[in-house]
PDB file of C-alpha atoms in Angstrom:
ATOM      1  CA  MET A   1      -6.382-147.435 -70.181  1.00 44.00           C
ATOM      2  CA  ALA A   2      -6.686-144.849 -67.464  1.00 49.00           C
ATOM      3  CA  ASP A   3     -10.164-144.022 -66.121  1.00 54.00           C
ATOM      4  CA  ASN A   4     -10.484-140.465 -66.557  1.00 54.00           C
ATOM      5  CA  SER A   5     -13.792-139.887 -66.482  1.00 58.00           C
ATOM      6  CA  VAL A   6     -14.162-138.334 -63.276  1.00 61.00           C
ATOM      7  CA  GLU A   7     -12.264-135.405 -64.037  1.00 77.00           C
ATOM      8  CA  THR A   8     -13.832-135.085 -67.771  1.00 93.00           C
ATOM      9  CA  THR A   9     -17.194-132.781 -68.468  1.00 97.00           C
ATOM     10  CA  VAL A  10     -18.786-133.689 -71.390  1.00 97.00           C
ATOM     11  CA  LEU A  11     -21.258-131.258 -72.887  1.00 98.00           C
ATOM     12  CA  ILE A  12     -24.318-133.124 -74.695  1.00 97.00           C
ATOM     13  CA  VAL A  13     -26.208-130.965 -77.189  1.00 97.00           C
ATOM     14  CA  GLU A  14     -29.337-132.949 -78.406  1.00 95.00           C
ATOM     15  CA  ASP A  15     -32.880-130.894 -78.916  1.00 94.00           C
ATOM     16  CA  GLU A  16     -34.884-134.240 -78.377  1.00 93.00           C
ATOM     17  CA  VAL A  17     -35.855-133.946 -74.084  1.00 95.00           C
ATOM     18  CA  PHE A  18     -35.545-137.721 -73.727  1.00 94.00           C
ATOM     19  CA  ILE A  19     -32.747-138.546 -75.851  1.00 91.00           C
ATOM     20  CA  ARG A  20     -30.757-135.927 -74.138  1.00 94.00           C
ATOM     21  CA  MET A  21     -31.668-137.294 -70.771  1.00 95.00           C
ATOM     22  CA  ILE A  22     -30.955-140.436 -71.684  1.00 92.00           C
ATOM     23  CA  GLY A  23     -27.423-139.585 -72.764  1.00 92.00           C
ATOM     24  CA  VAL A  24     -26.607-137.283 -69.835  1.00 95.00           C
ATOM     25  CA  ASP A  25     -27.910-140.154 -67.235  1.00 95.00           C
ATOM     26  CA  MET A  26     -25.659-142.920 -68.831  1.00 92.00           C
ATOM     27  CA  LEU A  27     -22.417-140.414 -69.073  1.00 94.00           C
ATOM     28  CA  GLU A  28     -22.981-139.522 -65.162  1.00 95.00           C
ATOM     29  CA  ASP A  29     -23.688-143.160 -64.531  1.00 93.00           C
ATOM     30  CA  SER A  30     -20.340-143.839 -65.670  1.00 92.00           C
ATOM     31  CA  GLY A  31     -18.736-141.503 -64.194  1.00 93.00           C
ATOM     32  CA  PHE A  32     -18.679-138.170 -66.531  1.00 95.00           C
ATOM     33  CA  ARG A  33     -19.504-134.801 -65.014  1.00 96.00           C
ATOM     34  CA  VAL A  34     -21.927-133.507 -68.026  1.00 97.00           C
ATOM     35  CA  LEU A  35     -23.725-130.401 -68.902  1.00 98.00           C
ATOM     36  CA  GLU A  36     -26.482-130.043 -71.271  1.00 97.00           C
ATOM     37  CA  ALA A  37     -27.586-128.008 -74.123  1.00 97.00           C
ATOM     38  CA  LYS A  38     -31.060-127.764 -76.654  1.00 96.00           C
ATOM     39  CA  ASN A  39     -29.370-126.400 -79.308  1.00 97.00           C
ATOM     40  CA  ALA A  40     -26.061-124.450 -80.930  1.00 97.00           C
ATOM     41  CA  ASP A  41     -26.829-120.933 -79.124  1.00 97.00           C
ATOM     42  CA  GLU A  42     -27.376-122.881 -75.720  1.00 97.00           C
ATOM     43  CA  ALA A  43     -24.219-124.944 -75.912  1.00 98.00           C
ATOM     44  CA  LEU A  44     -22.041-121.793 -77.236  1.00 98.00           C
ATOM     45  CA  GLU A  45     -23.377-119.952 -73.840  1.00 97.00           C
ATOM     46  CA  ILE A  46     -22.161-122.583 -71.899  1.00 98.00           C
ATOM     47  CA  LEU A  47     -18.765-122.305 -73.710  1.00 98.00           C
ATOM     48  CA  LYS A  48     -18.347-118.596 -73.532  1.00 97.00           C
ATOM     49  CA  ASN A  49     -19.028-119.119 -69.674  1.00 96.00           C
ATOM     50  CA  GLY A  50     -15.854-121.253 -69.488  1.00 93.00           C
ATOM     51  CA  ALA A  51     -17.045-124.273 -68.468  1.00 93.00           C
ATOM     52  CA  ASP A  52     -13.865-126.518 -68.667  1.00 95.00           C
ATOM     53  CA  VAL A  53     -15.400-129.069 -70.678  1.00 97.00           C
ATOM     54  CA  LYS A  54     -13.578-131.620 -72.458  1.00 96.00           C
ATOM     55  CA  VAL A  55     -15.720-133.593 -74.744  1.00 96.00           C
ATOM     56  CA  LEU A  56     -18.360-132.290 -77.340  1.00 97.00           C
ATOM     57  CA  PHE A  57     -21.032-134.437 -77.556  1.00 96.00           C
ATOM     58  CA  THR A  58     -23.895-133.327 -80.279  1.00 95.00           C
ATOM     59  CA  ASP A  59     -26.238-134.569 -82.295  1.00 93.00           C
ATOM     60  CA  ILE A  60     -26.226-133.157 -85.972  1.00 91.00           C
ATOM     61  CA  ARG A  61     -30.077-131.984 -86.443  1.00 90.00           C
ATOM     62  CA  MET A  62     -31.722-129.569 -84.326  1.00 90.00           C
ATOM     63  CA  PRO A  63     -33.178-126.178 -84.567  1.00 90.00           C
ATOM     64  CA  GLY A  64     -31.353-122.875 -84.401  1.00 88.00           C
ATOM     65  CA  LYS A  65     -29.436-120.941 -86.342  1.00 90.00           C
ATOM     66  CA  MET A  66     -26.424-123.754 -85.837  1.00 94.00           C
ATOM     67  CA  ASP A  67     -26.358-127.337 -87.072  1.00 93.00           C
ATOM     68  CA  GLY A  68     -24.233-129.705 -84.672  1.00 92.00           C
ATOM     69  CA  LEU A  69     -21.482-130.149 -87.741  1.00 91.00           C
ATOM     70  CA  GLU A  70     -21.459-126.030 -87.592  1.00 94.00           C
ATOM     71  CA  LEU A  71     -21.409-126.390 -83.947  1.00 96.00           C
ATOM     72  CA  ALA A  72     -18.101-128.725 -83.977  1.00 93.00           C
ATOM     73  CA  GLU A  73     -16.581-126.403 -86.506  1.00 93.00           C
ATOM     74  CA  PHE A  74     -16.963-123.387 -84.729  1.00 96.00           C
ATOM     75  CA  VAL A  75     -15.865-124.985 -81.572  1.00 96.00           C
ATOM     76  CA  HIS A  76     -13.128-126.386 -83.062  1.00 94.00           C
ATOM     77  CA  ALA A  77     -11.965-122.879 -84.589  1.00 95.00           C
ATOM     78  CA  ARG A  78     -12.347-121.160 -81.140  1.00 96.00           C
ATOM     79  CA  TRP A  79     -11.667-124.269 -78.370  1.00 95.00           C
ATOM     80  CA  PRO A  80      -9.192-126.741 -80.142  1.00 94.00           C
ATOM     81  CA  GLU A  81      -8.582-128.626 -77.448  1.00 94.00           C
ATOM     82  CA  ILE A  82     -12.012-130.080 -76.978  1.00 95.00           C
ATOM     83  CA  LYS A  83     -12.971-133.278 -78.402  1.00 94.00           C
ATOM     84  CA  LEU A  84     -15.884-133.606 -80.480  1.00 94.00           C
ATOM     85  CA  LEU A  85     -17.799-136.717 -80.866  1.00 93.00           C
ATOM     86  CA  ILE A  86     -20.663-136.119 -83.225  1.00 90.00           C
ATOM     87  CA  THR A  87     -24.263-138.448 -83.763  1.00 91.00           C
ATOM     88  CA  SER A  88     -27.089-138.714 -86.130  1.00 83.00           C
ATOM     89  CA  GLY A  89     -29.684-140.997 -86.925  1.00 68.00           C
ATOM     90  CA  HIS A  90     -30.525-139.227 -90.091  1.00 64.00           C
ATOM     91  CA  CYS A  91     -26.955-139.454 -91.948  1.00 66.00           C
ATOM     92  CA  ARG A  92     -23.985-141.216 -91.399  1.00 67.00           C
ATOM     93  CA  LEU A  93     -20.678-140.289 -91.298  1.00 61.00           C
ATOM     94  CA  SER A  94     -17.148-141.367 -91.480  1.00 63.00           C
ATOM     95  CA  ASP A  95     -14.515-140.038 -88.879  1.00 61.00           C
ATOM     96  CA  ASP A  96     -12.992-138.156 -91.352  1.00 68.00           C
ATOM     97  CA  GLU A  97     -16.107-136.148 -92.254  1.00 65.00           C
ATOM     98  CA  VAL A  98     -16.119-134.650 -88.465  1.00 62.00           C
ATOM     99  CA  PRO A  99     -14.333-131.745 -87.614  1.00 65.00           C
ATOM    100  CA  ASP A 100     -10.960-132.211 -86.428  1.00 72.00           C
ATOM    101  CA  GLY A 101     -10.435-135.730 -86.398  1.00 72.00           C
ATOM    102  CA  GLY A 102     -13.698-136.013 -83.879  1.00 83.00           C
ATOM    103  CA  ARG A 103     -16.053-139.017 -83.967  1.00 85.00           C
ATOM    104  CA  PHE A 104     -19.102-140.119 -85.080  1.00 86.00           C
ATOM    105  CA  VAL A 105     -21.532-142.137 -83.588  1.00 87.00           C
ATOM    106  CA  ALA A 106     -24.802-143.675 -85.458  1.00 87.00           C
ATOM    107  CA  LYS A 107     -28.299-143.529 -83.648  1.00 84.00           C
ATOM    108  CA  PRO A 108     -29.171-145.627 -81.755  1.00 87.00           C
ATOM    109  CA  TYR A 109     -26.412-145.968 -79.972  1.00 85.00           C
ATOM    110  CA  LYS A 110     -24.952-148.113 -77.363  1.00 88.00           C
ATOM    111  CA  LEU A 111     -23.728-146.634 -73.890  1.00 85.00           C
ATOM    112  CA  GLU A 112     -20.541-149.164 -74.638  1.00 89.00           C
ATOM    113  CA  THR A 113     -19.920-146.886 -77.641  1.00 92.00           C
ATOM    114  CA  VAL A 114     -20.422-143.969 -76.813  1.00 92.00           C
ATOM    115  CA  ILE A 115     -18.421-144.185 -73.415  1.00 93.00           C
ATOM    116  CA  GLU A 116     -15.785-145.907 -75.822  1.00 93.00           C
ATOM    117  CA  GLN A 117     -15.395-143.357 -78.349  1.00 92.00           C
ATOM    118  CA  ILE A 118     -15.227-140.897 -75.447  1.00 93.00           C
ATOM    119  CA  ARG A 119     -12.280-142.464 -73.905  1.00 91.00           C
ATOM    120  CA  LYS A 120     -10.311-142.630 -76.955  1.00 90.00           C
ATOM    121  CA  ALA A 121     -10.527-139.311 -78.043  1.00 88.00           C
ATOM    122  CA  LEU A 122      -9.432-138.570 -74.698  1.00 89.00           C
ATOM    123  CA  ILE A 123      -6.201-140.352 -74.993  1.00 87.00           C
ATOM    124  CA  GLU A 124      -5.570-138.896 -78.327  1.00 78.00           C
ATOM    125  CA  ARG A 125      -3.664-135.881 -78.914  1.00 60.00           C
TER     126      ARG A 125
END
């Protein structure tokens, strides 16, 4: 499998600062470009400003007008080319419950699992 992390931007959306920092560090250490947002509003602002995001990696539960699933549905409707990876420590979803054939990773997650899911999503059309 080709390593396309170098040209891939991941937008991580997580309201818990420490968890977001760990996520950003692990993705950057794996060669991805990373943008970060603490809620759906910030994420949408980043996307509306034209960031070349390939993967949205979002927590489900977060404050604001939209939770992570609603954000994923909105992103899929507006930017269908963006791959979706959803996470939560409060509930479990099957991949079938994630919009647009996205993927679910339960918290606490392992670095290898997240990277594997992102790479799988990138090669699927």
